[in-house]
Coordinates of C-alpha atoms and ligand atoms in Angstrom, one line a residue:
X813 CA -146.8 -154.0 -46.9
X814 CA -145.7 -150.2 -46.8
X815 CA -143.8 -148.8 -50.2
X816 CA -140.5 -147.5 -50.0
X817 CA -139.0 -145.7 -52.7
X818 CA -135.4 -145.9 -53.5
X819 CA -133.8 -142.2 -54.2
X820 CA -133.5 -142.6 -57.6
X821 CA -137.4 -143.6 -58.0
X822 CA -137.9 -140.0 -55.3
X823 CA -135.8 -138.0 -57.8
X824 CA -137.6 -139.2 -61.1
X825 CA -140.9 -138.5 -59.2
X826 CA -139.5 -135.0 -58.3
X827 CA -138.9 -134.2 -61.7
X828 CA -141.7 -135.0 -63.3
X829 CA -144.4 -134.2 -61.1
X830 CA -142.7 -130.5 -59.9
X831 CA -143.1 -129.1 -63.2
X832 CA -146.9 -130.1 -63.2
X833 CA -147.7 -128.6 -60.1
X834 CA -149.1 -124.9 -60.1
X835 CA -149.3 -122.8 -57.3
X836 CA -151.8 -121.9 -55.7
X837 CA -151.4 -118.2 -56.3
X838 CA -152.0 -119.7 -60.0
X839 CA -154.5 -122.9 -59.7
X840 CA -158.0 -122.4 -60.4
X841 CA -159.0 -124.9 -57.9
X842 CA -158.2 -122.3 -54.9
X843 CA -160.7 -119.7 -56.9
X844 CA -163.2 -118.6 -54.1
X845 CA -167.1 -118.8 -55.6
X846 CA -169.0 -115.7 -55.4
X847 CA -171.5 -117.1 -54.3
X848 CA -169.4 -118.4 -51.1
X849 CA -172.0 -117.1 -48.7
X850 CA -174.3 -119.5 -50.4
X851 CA -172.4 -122.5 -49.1
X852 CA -172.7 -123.4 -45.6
X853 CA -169.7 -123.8 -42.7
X854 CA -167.8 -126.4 -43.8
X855 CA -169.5 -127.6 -47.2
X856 CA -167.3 -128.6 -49.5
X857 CA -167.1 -126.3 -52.6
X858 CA -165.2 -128.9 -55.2
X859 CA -162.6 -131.4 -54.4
X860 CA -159.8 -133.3 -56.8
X861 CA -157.6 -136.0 -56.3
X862 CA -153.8 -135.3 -56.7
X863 CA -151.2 -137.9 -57.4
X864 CA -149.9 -139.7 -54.3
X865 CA -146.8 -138.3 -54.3
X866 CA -146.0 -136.9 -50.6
X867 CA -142.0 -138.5 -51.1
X868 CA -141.4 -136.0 -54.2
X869 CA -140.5 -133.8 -51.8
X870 CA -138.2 -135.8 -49.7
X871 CA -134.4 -136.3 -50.2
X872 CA -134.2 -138.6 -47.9
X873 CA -134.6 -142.4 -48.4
X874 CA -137.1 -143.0 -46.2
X875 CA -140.5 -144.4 -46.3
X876 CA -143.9 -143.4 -46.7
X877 CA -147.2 -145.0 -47.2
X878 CA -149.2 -143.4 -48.8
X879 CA -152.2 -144.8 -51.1
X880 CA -154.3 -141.3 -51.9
X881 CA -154.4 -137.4 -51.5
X882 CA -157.5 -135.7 -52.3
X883 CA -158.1 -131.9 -51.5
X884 CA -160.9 -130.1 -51.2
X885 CA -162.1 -126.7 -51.5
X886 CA -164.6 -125.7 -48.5
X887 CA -166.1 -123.2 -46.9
X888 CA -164.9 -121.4 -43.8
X889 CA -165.8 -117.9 -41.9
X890 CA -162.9 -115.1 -41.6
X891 CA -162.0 -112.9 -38.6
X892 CA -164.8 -110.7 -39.2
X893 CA -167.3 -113.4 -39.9
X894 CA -167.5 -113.3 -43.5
X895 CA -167.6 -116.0 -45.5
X896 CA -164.4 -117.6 -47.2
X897 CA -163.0 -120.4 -48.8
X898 CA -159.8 -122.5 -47.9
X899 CA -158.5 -125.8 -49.0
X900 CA -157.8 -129.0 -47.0
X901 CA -155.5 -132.4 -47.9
X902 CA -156.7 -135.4 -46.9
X903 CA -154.0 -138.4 -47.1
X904 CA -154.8 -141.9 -46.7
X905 CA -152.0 -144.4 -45.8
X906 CA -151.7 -147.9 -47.2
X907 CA -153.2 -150.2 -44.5
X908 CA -155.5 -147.4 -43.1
X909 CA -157.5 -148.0 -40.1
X910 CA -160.4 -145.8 -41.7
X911 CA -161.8 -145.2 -38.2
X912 CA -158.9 -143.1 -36.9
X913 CA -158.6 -139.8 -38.3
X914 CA -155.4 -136.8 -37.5
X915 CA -155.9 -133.3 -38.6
X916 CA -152.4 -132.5 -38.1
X917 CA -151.5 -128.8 -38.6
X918 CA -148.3 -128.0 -40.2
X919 CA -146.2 -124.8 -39.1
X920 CA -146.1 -122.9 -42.6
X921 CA -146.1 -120.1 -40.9
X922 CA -145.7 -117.7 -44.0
X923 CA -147.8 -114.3 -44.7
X924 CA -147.5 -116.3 -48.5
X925 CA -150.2 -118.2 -49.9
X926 CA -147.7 -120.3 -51.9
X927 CA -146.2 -121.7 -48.9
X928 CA -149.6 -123.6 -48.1
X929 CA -149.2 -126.9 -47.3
X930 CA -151.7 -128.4 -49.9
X931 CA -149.1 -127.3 -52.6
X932 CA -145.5 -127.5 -50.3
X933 CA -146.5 -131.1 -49.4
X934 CA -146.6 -131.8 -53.0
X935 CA -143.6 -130.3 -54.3
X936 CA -140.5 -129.4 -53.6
X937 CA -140.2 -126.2 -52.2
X938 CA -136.9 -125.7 -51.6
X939 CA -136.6 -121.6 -53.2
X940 CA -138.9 -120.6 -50.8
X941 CA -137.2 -122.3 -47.8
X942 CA -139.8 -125.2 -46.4
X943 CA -136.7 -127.5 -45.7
X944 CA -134.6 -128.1 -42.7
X945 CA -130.8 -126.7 -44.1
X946 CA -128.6 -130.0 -44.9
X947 CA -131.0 -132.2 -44.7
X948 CA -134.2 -131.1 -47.5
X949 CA -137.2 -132.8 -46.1
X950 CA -139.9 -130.5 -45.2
X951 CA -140.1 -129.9 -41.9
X952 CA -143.3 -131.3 -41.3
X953 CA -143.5 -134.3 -43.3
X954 CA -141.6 -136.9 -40.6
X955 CA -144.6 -135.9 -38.0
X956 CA -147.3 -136.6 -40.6
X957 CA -145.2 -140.1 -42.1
X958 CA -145.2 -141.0 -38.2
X959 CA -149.4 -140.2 -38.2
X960 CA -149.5 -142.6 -41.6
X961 CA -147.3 -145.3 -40.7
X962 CA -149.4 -145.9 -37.2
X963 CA -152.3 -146.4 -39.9
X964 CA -154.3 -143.0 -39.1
X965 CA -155.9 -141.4 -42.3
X966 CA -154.2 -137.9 -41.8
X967 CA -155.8 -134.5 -43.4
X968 CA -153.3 -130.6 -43.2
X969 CA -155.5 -127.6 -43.3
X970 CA -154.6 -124.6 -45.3
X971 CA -155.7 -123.1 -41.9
X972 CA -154.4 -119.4 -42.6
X973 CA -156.9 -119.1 -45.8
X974 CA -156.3 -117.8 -49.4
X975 CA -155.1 -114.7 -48.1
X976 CA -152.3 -116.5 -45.9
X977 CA -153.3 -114.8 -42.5
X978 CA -150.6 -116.0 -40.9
X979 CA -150.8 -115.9 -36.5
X980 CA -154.9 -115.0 -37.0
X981 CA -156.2 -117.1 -34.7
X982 CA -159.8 -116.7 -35.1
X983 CA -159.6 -117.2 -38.9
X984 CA -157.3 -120.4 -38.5
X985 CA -159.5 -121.8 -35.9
X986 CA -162.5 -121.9 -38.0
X987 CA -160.8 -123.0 -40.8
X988 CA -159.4 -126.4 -38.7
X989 CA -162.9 -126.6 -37.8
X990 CA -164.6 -126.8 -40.9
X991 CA -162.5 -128.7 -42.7
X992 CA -162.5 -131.1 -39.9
X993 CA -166.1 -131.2 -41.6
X994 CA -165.6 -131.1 -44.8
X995 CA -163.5 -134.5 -44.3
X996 CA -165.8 -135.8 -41.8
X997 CA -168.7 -135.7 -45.3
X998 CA -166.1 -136.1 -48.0
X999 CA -163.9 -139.2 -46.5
X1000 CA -166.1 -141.7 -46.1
X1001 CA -167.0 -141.4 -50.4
X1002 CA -163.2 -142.6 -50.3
X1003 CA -163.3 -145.0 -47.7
X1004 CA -162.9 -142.9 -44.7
X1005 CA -165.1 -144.5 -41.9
X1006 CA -168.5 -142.6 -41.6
X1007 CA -168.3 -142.2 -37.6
X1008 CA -164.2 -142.0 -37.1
X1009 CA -162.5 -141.4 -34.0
X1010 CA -160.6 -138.0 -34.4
X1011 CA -158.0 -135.9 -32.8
X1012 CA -155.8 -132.5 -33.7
X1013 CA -152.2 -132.4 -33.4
X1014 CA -149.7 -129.1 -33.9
X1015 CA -146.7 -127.5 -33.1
X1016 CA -145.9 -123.8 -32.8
X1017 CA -147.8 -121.9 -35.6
X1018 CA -149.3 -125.4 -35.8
X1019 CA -150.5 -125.4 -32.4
X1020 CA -151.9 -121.8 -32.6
X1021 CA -153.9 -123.3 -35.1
X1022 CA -155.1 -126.5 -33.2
X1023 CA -155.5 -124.4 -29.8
X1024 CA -157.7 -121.9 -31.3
X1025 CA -159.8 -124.5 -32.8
X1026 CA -160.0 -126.2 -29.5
X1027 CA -160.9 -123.0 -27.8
X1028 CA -163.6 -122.1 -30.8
X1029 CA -164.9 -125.5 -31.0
X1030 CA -167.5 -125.3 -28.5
X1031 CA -169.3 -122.3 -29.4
X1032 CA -168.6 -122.2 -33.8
X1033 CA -168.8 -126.2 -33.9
X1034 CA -170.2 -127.9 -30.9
X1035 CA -171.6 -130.7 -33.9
X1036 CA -167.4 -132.0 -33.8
X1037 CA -166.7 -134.2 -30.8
X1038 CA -162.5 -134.3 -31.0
X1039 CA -160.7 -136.9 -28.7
X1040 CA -158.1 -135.1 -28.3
X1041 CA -155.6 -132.1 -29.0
X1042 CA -151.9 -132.8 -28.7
X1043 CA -150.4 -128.9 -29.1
X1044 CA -146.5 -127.9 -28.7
X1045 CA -144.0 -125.2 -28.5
X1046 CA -147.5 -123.4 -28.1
X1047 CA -148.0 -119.3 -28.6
X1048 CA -150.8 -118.5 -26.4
X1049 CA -149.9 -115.0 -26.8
X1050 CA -148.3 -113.2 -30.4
X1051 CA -148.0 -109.8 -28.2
X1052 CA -145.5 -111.6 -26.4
X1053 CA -144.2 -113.6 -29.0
X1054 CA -143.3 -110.4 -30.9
X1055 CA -141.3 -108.7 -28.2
X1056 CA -139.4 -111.8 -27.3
X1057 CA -138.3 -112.6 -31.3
X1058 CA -137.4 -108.8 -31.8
X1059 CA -133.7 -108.7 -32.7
X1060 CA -133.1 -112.1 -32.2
X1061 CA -132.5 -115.3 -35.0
X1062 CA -136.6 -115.7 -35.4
X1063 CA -137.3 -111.9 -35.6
X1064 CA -138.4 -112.5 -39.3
X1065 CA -141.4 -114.6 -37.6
X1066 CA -142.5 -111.2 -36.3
X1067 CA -142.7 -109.4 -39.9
X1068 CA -145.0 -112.1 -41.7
X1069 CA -146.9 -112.2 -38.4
X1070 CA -148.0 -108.8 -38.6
X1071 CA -149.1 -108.7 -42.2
X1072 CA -150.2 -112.0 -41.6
X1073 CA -152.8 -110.1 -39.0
X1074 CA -153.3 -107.0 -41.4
X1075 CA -154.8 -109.6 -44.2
X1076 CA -157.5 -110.1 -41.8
X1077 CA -158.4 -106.2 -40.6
X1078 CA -158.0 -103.6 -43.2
X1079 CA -158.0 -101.1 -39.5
X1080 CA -154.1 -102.5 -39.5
X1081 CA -153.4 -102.3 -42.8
X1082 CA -154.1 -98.9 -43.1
X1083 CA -152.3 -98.2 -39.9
X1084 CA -149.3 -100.0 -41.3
X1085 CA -149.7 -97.5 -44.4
X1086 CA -149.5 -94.7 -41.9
X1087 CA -147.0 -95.8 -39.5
X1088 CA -144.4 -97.7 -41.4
X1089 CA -141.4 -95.5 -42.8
X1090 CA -141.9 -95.4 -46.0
X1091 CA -138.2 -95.4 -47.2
X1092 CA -138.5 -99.1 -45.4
X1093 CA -141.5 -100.2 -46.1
X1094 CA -140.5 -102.2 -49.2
X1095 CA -138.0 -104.5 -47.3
X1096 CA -140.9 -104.5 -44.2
X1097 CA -142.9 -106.6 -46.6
X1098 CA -140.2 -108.4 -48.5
X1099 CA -139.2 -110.3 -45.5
X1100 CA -143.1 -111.0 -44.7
X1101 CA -143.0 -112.6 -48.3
X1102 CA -140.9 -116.0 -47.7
X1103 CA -141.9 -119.4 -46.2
X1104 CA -141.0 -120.3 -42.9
X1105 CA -137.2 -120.5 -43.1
X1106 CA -136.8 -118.2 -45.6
X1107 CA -138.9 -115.4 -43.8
X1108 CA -136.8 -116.1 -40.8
X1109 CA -133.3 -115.5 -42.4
X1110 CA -134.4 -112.3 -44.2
X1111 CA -135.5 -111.0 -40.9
X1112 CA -132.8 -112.7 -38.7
X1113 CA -131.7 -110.0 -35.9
X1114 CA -133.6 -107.6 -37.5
X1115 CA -135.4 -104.5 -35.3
X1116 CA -139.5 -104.7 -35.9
X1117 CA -139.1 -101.2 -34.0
X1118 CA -136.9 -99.3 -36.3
X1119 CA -139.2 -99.5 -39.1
X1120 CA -142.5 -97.9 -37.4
X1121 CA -142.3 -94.3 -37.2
X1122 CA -142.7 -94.0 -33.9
X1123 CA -140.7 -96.9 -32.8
X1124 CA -141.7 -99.4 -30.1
X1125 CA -143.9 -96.8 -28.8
X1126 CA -146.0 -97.4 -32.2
X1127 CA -146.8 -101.1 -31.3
X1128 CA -148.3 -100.2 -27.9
X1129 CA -152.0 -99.4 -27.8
X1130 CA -154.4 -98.4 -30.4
X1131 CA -155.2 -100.7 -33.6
X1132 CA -152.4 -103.3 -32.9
X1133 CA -152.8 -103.9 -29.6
X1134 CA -156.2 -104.2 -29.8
X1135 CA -156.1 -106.8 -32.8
X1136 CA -153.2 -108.8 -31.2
X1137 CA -154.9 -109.4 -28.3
X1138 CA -158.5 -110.2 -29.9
X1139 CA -156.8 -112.3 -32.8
X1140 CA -153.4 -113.1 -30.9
X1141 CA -154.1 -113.8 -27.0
X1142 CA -155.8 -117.3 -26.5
X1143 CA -158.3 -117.9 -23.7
X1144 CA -160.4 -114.7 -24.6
X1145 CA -163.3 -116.8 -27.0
X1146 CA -163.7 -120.0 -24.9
X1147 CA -162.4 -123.2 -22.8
X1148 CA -161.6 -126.4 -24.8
X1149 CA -164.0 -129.2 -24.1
X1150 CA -161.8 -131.3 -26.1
X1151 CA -158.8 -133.0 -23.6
X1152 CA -155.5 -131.2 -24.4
X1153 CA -152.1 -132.2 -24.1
X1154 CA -150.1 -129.5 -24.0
X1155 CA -145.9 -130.1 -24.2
X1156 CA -143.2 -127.1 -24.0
X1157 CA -139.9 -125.9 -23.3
X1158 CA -139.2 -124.4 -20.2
X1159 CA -136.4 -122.7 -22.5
X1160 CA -138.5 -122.3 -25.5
X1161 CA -136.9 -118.9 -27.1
X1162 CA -140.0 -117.8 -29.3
X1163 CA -142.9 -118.1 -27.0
X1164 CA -142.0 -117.6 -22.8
X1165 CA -143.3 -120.9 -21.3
X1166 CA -144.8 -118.7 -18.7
X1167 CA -147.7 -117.5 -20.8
X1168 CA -148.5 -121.1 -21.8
X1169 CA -148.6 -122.2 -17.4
X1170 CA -150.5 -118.9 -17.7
X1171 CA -153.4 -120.2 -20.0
X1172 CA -153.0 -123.9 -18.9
X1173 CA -154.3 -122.7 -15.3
X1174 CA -157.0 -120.4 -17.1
X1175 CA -158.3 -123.2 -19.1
X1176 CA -158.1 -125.4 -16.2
X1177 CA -159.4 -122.8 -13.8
X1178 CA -162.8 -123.1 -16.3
X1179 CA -163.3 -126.7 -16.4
X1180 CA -160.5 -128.4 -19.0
X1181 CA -158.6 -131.5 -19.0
X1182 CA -155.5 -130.9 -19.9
X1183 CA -152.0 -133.2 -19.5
X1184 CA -149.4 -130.7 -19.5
X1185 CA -145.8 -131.4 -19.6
X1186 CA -142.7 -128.9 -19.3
X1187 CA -139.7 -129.9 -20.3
X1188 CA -136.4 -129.1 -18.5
X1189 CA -134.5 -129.7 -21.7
X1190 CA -134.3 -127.9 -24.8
X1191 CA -135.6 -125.4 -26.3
X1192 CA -138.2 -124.3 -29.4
X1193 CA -136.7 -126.3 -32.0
X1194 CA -135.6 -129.3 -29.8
X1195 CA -138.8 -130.1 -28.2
X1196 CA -140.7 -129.9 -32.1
X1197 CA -138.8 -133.0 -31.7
X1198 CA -138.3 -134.8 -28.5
X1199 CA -141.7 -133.9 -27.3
X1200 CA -143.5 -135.7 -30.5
X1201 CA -143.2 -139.1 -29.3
X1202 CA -145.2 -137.9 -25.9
X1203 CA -147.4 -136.1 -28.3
X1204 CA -148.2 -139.3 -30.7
X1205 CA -148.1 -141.8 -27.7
X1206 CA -150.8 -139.6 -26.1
X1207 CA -153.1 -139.4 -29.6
X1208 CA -152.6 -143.3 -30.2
X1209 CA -154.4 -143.4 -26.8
X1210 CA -156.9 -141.1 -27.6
X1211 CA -157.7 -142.5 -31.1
X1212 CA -157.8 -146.0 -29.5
X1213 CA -160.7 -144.7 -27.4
X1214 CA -159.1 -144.2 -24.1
X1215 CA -160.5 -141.9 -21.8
X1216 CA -158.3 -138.8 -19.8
X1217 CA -158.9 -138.6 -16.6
X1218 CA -160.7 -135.4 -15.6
X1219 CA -158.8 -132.4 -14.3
X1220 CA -155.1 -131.2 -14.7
X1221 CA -151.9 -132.4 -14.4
X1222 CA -148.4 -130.8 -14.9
X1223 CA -145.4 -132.5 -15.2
X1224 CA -142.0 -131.3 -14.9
X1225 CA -140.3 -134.2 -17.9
X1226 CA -136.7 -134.7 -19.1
X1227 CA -136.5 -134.7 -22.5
X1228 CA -140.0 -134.9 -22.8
X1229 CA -138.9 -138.5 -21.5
X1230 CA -138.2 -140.2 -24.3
X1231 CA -138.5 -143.8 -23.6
X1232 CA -138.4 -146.8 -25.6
X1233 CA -142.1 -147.4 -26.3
X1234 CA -142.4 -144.4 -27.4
X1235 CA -139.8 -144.4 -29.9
X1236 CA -141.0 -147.4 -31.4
X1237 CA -144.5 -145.5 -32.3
X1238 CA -142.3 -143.1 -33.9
X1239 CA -141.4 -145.3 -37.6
X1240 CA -138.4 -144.7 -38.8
X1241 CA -138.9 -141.4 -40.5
X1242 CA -139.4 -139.4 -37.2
X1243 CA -137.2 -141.6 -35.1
X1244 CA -133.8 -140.7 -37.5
X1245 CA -134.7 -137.0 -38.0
X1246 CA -134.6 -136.8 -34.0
X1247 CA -131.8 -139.3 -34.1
X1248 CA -129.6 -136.9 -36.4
X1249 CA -130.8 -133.6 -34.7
X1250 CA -130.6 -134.8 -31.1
X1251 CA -128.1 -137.5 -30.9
X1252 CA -125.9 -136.3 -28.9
X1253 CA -128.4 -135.1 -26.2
X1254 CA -130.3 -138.6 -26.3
Ligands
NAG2130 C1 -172.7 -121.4 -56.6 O1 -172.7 -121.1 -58.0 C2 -172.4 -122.2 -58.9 C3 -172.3 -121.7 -60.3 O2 -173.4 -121.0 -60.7 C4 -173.5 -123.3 -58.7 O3 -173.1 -124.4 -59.5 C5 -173.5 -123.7 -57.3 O4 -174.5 -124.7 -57.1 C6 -173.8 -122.5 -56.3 N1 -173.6 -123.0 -55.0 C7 -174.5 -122.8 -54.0 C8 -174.2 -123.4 -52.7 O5 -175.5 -122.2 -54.2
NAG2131 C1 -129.8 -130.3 -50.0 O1 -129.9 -129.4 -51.1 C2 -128.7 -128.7 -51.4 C3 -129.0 -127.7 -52.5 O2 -129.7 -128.3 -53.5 C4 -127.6 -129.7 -51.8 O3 -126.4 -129.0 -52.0 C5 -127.4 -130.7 -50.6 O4 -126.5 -131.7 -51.0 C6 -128.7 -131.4 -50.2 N1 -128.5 -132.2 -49.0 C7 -128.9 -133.4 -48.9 C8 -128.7 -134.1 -47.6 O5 -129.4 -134.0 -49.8
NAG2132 C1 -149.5 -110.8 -23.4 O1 -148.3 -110.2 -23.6 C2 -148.3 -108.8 -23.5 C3 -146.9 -108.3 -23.9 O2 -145.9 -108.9 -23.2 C4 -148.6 -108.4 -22.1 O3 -148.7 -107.0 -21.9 C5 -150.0 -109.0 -21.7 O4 -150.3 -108.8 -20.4 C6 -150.0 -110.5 -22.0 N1 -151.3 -111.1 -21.8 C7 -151.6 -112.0 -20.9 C8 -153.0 -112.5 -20.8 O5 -150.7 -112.6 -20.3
NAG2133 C1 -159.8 -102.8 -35.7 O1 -160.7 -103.7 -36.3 C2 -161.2 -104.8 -35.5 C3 -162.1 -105.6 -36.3 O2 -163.1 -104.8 -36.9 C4 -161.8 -104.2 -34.2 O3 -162.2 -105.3 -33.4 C5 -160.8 -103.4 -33.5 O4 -161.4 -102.8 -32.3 C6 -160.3 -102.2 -34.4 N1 -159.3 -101.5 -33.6 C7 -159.5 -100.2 -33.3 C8 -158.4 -99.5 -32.5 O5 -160.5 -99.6 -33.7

């Protein structure tokens, strides 16, 4: 039988596990070795188990099974190929199915190392703005209740590292991929099946995760054998991304992005120290400093231009162009063996849908199988939704051992075509998020 707990029991459990909880700014567990470069690609460096308390920080009475959460520690390589450590949670339901296995990647997307999902999963969050206004339930906690209520054992990688390198897509891809690793040898002491079917699933800064790793996998991991990667709203390219957010309600996105990217090459830190005004470089980084929601209301409508001395003109060229496109532009360090579904908004506001038909054909162009579906309705913060039962439907198939079929396909979907079936894989959590957020297109 699954637990549900009543609000009152959520609220007790809220209070008395929040004040326990330390940061990970603060928490000795995240302390990186020194002798990290002893430890090999995905070894685990120490591991604890945390109390299974995923609801404490819902507000909502909804269910969630959950049995266990451990986390571990590992070791992963950093955009210039040093070594590093970053932490990974590994949640077992009750009733697993300890052969199926989700590494879902949740969109922190913060430049702040508190806003990790290891410690926001935990605890309530709500100061630094992981929750969906009216409604305080992190925003990724319905996709990863809908992952544990079909059974899956479900681990969330602190992909962006201890130094929260937020849009770094080398750095995130090899942290997906190692602690897919560090799971695949630490599970099974828990119970985790020692040869489990597994799969990736993101969306947005959660995809850019999951793509990357599916691009790096075959050359930094070809020992990890993934049966699929389910990736939405997808970002294939931050150059882009930047210049269409500028000015507009997500424009904070483009502030944490960038010292997200400078955390990883000191070359554009330095050039920020040279090229930002310094009268406004103070507020440049305060609005890097919040969680996902929170970074995007400081920075709402706000100019990236204004505060480079040289305007948009400073952007072009030189060390940021040449680290957005090396750490920012997919399809430049490999093709995914792994089959790929790939689900977007034709009217997705943060990332033009053309550059994700641009790196779907690439990718296909070199070999990949990919299921691609655009969706006429909607835009980046409607599909997170409407396109997720798609996006689970397609991973129950792949986790059940169904094969793709080779090649490409693109389909041109309505709602990412919602249909019965598919709701019913959604649970209950899911299914009334999308319910109260998209009734009235449904
Ligand atoms: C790293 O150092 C610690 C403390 O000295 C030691 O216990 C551990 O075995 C070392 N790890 C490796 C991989 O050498
Ligand atoms: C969400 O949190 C705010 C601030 O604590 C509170 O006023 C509001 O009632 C909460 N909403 C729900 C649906 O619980
Ligand atoms: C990525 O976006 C930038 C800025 O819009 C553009 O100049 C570049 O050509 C794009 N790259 C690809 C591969 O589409
Ligand atoms: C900045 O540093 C990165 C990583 O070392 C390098 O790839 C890039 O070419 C550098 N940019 C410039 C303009 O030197």
């Amino acid at each position: 039988m699954r637990t549900s707990l009543s609000i009152t029991a959520i609220c007790s459990l809220f209070y008395s596990t929040l004040a326990t909880i330390t940061p990970p700014s603060q928490d000795a567990f995240y302390d990186e070795p020194n002798n990290i470069s002893d430890y090999t690609a995905g070894q685990v460096i120490r591991s604890r188990s945390v109390s299974p308390e995923l609801v404490s920080l819902l507000s909502l009475p909804v269910k969630v099974s959950v049995k266990t959460v451990y986390q571990y520690l590992f070791r992963t390589t950093d955009s210039l190929g040093d070594a590093v450590a970053s932490a990974v949670t590994l949640i077992e339901p009750f009733n697993s199915d300890p052969s199926k296995l989700l590494g879902y990647q949740a969109f922190y997307d913060s430049a702040n190392v508190d806003c990790s999902p290891s410690y926001t999963l935990r605890a309530d969050y709500e100061n630094l703005g992981f929750s969906v206004s009216g409604l305080n339930v992190s925003e990724d906690i319905p996709f990863i209740a809908a992952a544990l209520n079909l059974g899956w054992w479900v681990y969330t990688t602190d992909y962006e590292g201890l130094k929260a390198e937020f849009t770094v897509g080398l750095q995130s891809g090899h942290a997906v991929l190692d602690s897919t690793r560090a799971v695949l040898s630490a599970g099974p002491d828990h119970g985790l099946s020692k040869n489990p079917v597994y799969a990736l699933w993101g969306y947005s800064g959660g995809s850019l995760a999951s793509t990357w790793a599916a691009e790096l996998q075959p050359s930094y991991a070809p020992d990890l054998n993934f049966a699929g990667v389910a990736v939405g709203g997808t970002t294939p390219n931050i150059s882009s991304v930047l210049r269409t957010i500028n000015e507009g309600s997500n424009a904070g996105l483009a502030f944490s992005g960038i010292v997200g990217q400078s955390r990883a090459f000191p070359n554009l830190t330095d050039w920020l120290n040279e090229n930002l005004i310094p009268s406004k470089s103070d507020e440049f980084y305060s609005i890097a400093r919040g969680c996902l929601s929170q970074a995007s209301s400081n920075g709402k409508n706000q100019d990236l231009y204004s505060y480079a001395k040289d305007g948009e003109a400073s952007f072009s060229g030189g060390v940021p162009e040449s680290i957005f496109t090396w750490s920012g532009q997919l399809g430049l360090h490999g093709t995914p063996t792994a089959p790929l579904f790939v689900y977007k908004a034709v009217g997705d506001e943060i990332s033009p849908v053309a550059d994700t038909d641009t790196i779907v054909k690439k990718y296909c162009g070199e070999g990949a199988r990919i299921e691609y579906h655009r969706d006429l309705v909607g835009n980046h913060e409607s599909e997170a939704l409407s396109g997720s039962a798609s996006a689970l439907a397609w991973l129950a198939d792949r986790l059940n051992g169904e094969d793709v079929s080779s090649g490409c396909s693109t389909e041109d979907v309505l709602l990412s075509s919602l249909s019965v079936e598919t709701i019913a894989l959604l649970g209950e959590e899911l299914f009334s998020v999308i319910e109260s957020a998209l009734g009235g297109m449904l």
